[in-house]
Amino acid sequence: MVITIQQLIAFSPLLILLLTVIIIILFISYNRNHFFTFLCSIIGLTLSLLSLHVTQNSIPIDVTILFHIDKYSLFYIFIIILSSMISCIFSYLWLKNCFYNCEEFYLLLLCSTVGCITLVIANHMSALFIGMELSSLPILGLISYTHFKKNSLEAAIKYMILSCSISVLFLFGITLIYSITGSLTFSSLIYELIISISQPDCILLCGLGLIIVAFAFKLSVFPFHIWTPDVYNGTPSAVLMYLSTAVKIAVFSLFFKIFIFLTFFHINFFNSILEIMLCFSIFFGSFMALFQTSMKRFLGYSSIAQFGYLFVSLLTSNNFSFSLETVGIYLVSYLLSNIGIFGLISIMSNVDCKFQYDTIDFYRGLFWRSPILSVIMAIMLFSLSGIPITIGFISKFYLLFLIVKEHFWFLGIAFIVGSMVSIYSYLRIITYLYSEPVYNSSTRKIVLDENNKKCVFILLVISLLILILGVFPDMIIHVISISKPVLFNNVIYFKNL
Amino acid sequence: MLLPIFIMIPFLGGICCWFFDQYNVKISHYVALFSMSIVLILSISLLFYDLTAYISSLHASYWNIEYEMSWMPQFGITFHLAADGLSILMLVLTSILGIISIFCAWDKIKNKIGFFYLNLLWILSFSMGIFLSVDLFLFFFFWEIVIFPAYFLMILWGYKVDGQSLCLKRYTAANKFFMYSQCSGLILLFSILILVYSCYTSTHVLSFSYDVLHNTDLNFFLETCIMLGFFLAFSIKVPIVPFHGWFSDFHTYSPILGSLDISGILLKTAIYGLLRFNIDLFPRSSAIFSNFFIFLGVVTIFYTALAAFSQKDIKRLIAYTSISHTGFILIAIYSANQIAYQGIIIQIFSYALSTSALYYLIGQLFQYTYTRDMTKMGGLWSNINWIPGFFLFFSVANLGMPGTGNFVGEFMILLGAFDSNTLLISIVSFSLIISALCSLIMVQKTFFGPITKHNNVVVVRNISFSEIIILVLLLLTLILIGLYPSIILNISEHPLNNIRTIFSNFILTTRL
């Protein structure tokens, strides 16, 4: 097998990250230095971000049989690296205060990033499996990083057991597909689907169903959502910032790329399954979020609902480019607001170690204690609930337009009811922010030190970005609309056959 | 370029107020006043524009002044502002009420005055956006965004009485307002999208522009669905009886100025929306449902007038009576009669002025008595100068005394609508008795009778000169409209007539 220079260049973001991982391993074994490790990982991430610019010229390209890189994947690699970079910065502060073995944190984070990127560019079932495992196994380490806390260990064990059992099912699904197609590439799977379009093979569909289960687990959609609130509750917020954005976005980008075909060829079975999953996760997520008292649990439930909404984009009939834009803008808005809100919780945990910073009660009267933080938080919550002048609104607008375009009247009603309920639950927190503080202990002003101020600055930039993109979404829509996966062309080609 | 200025000046003025607050509070007062005065002068100067020169054809654009800029080209969304006589009158009303509310706030609001002005001016700016925008997306954008400043006005400066339970009630009321508004917004967005998409399927033009959507061919079922969606969205904000739950709570707990803004401006946006979009875009299905809507209006009038009786809180009482006035407007809109349509604009103007004056006076009263409960007041007439007299005048104006603008509006509506729906209008006339009783009871309980023992008025003081000036100006305006309504009628005649003629054609065909 010959690998050309072109392929190596296209592969460079991943290679740079791998190199960084090795350098960090060497540093840890010779001389532990927290700041230096942090710097090294940031530099590695930045370099790989910059290398995307070089990569741009040599795509679309196949790197061996396993990977396929096109503009679509570049866009999502960009998002993933961005998310992991910001998570690094926020976790630096958090780690600096409390731990003696901080360096491994970056190692695990970068490993998981490599896994996510592998997922995005996968073109083969084995790459898909490796990416899936590589992105989620280091997360176990990250979740249990605060293993001395009660919830944390519970969360890690829960996530591990469920994740491993789902992986087994996933492998089984892959074998079922292999038994029919005799090959593990995505294109052979699609080819098999197309030639048996009138009477799809039962075993093939079973295999696909199992793969959907695995994806649904990672995205925490309805029947497989049970781990979400508990794991969210026990995970440190800096980790959660990464877990809820990078991993989920990577998984969804691949999910979208593969499963758009199922709806395209009108395999009704999958359509109705997706619809049921979608409706239930919208209702379940938004209704359960109403009754939460812990901030992290609340965000966990709300993310269930968020991905429920996003599943609407999988149900399109033939205009892919629109649902592609929908997915892109939705994921960007999800990324920005989730990073913002978890970053805020992370800053809070740095400020007041002895308070219960993840209860909603803690945020009562935040406006009177620190106006800037409360404004940032309000913007994030408004964006999550999809209210105008935030990018969240633009994504909601896209979804509604998609629903109208495809005449999903039933889903439209579910959408309206679900978003009413979730707006109410976000609003509850926003009202808390502005109400007068009740407890004497929490009435004093929040004082931030120099490093925390920098983090607040980052959050401020993100919230400004949310507002600017909300008013002028053109810039981001343009980028999304040109980053189409190459598979799309194949679809149109096959359809014409 | 003239039209964006109406939105920009209050918007930037609000930011300036917030900014200067840190240096000197006095500056932010003057900045707010200055920016609203400019807007008022500009909007009045628009009145002298040549408003008669336009083509009254259906297909040509019939706006007097236009401003267009590309915004989101892939959806065909433009930043399209336009004005005709109706919008200009609304602008004038908004800026007058804006100036009144700035005067109200002048020495009442003590904490965070800059942020208060920011919210106040943004409400004004966004509602001007609602009155000016003719792109449906832009309209929706302003429609949603105007909620935030109102919401923050309420939760930060709302009706404060010591005790945690009341404080929580205030938040509940604010949330109720927000949720109702969001409901209305979501339904509106959904119907707009259906309309735009069905226009797209028939003509292959993806556009949110009012002028384009105006000529969409819809099948009857779809048109009815979209029309009902629009109607539902607007009627939540008007409010009409089954959806009025948020209104009285909002008034109870909002600051005086907040309720002045809500009743004066935000309610008018929904009426404007009904006139501009519901009637104009879907004349056929509106005509078929018109009797039903008129019936809803009648129910609203009677229900709220009766509910007003049982109120102890003065502000709640006025809130209920103002819902009942919007019932009249609803009847007028769906009666499709020329005289009734002229009455609408008079009714909007004069009720906005009289109710805001009443709210203003209640704000004054509250300063002396520290209560809004009517059972705890009484016998104030001899204790306080000036206020009771003005209060008497405005509450009499509110019940529709001849000689005031309110009488003209109510009279024109009843006269015009009598033609088309004789029975219902005869019934409605009886509601005048109830509303008269309401006003009289309000005045009687507050100012006359023995002084109750709860009453803790000690200081009898003259109100300041500037306050008297405002009240006298309001009073003179009301009398002026009452005696010489043509000043408004001349301006509003053309645009309202345009809307009416389309609608009445359909009414005639459906009734035949």
Coordinates of C-alpha atoms in Angstrom, one line a residue, chain A residues 33 74 152 157 172 188 236 257 316 413 423:
Chain A
N33 CA 5.2 20.2 34.5
L74 CA -13.0 19.5 7.6
S152 CA -18.0 10.7 39.9
I157 CA -19.0 2.9 36.2
F172 CA -22.7 -7.6 16.3
S188 CA -20.6 -1.5 -0.3
P236 CA -16.7 17.7 36.2
K257 CA -23.7 11.0 6.6
T316 CA -35.9 14.6 4.7
I413 CA -47.2 20.0 16.9
I423 CA -38.7 27.5 27.2

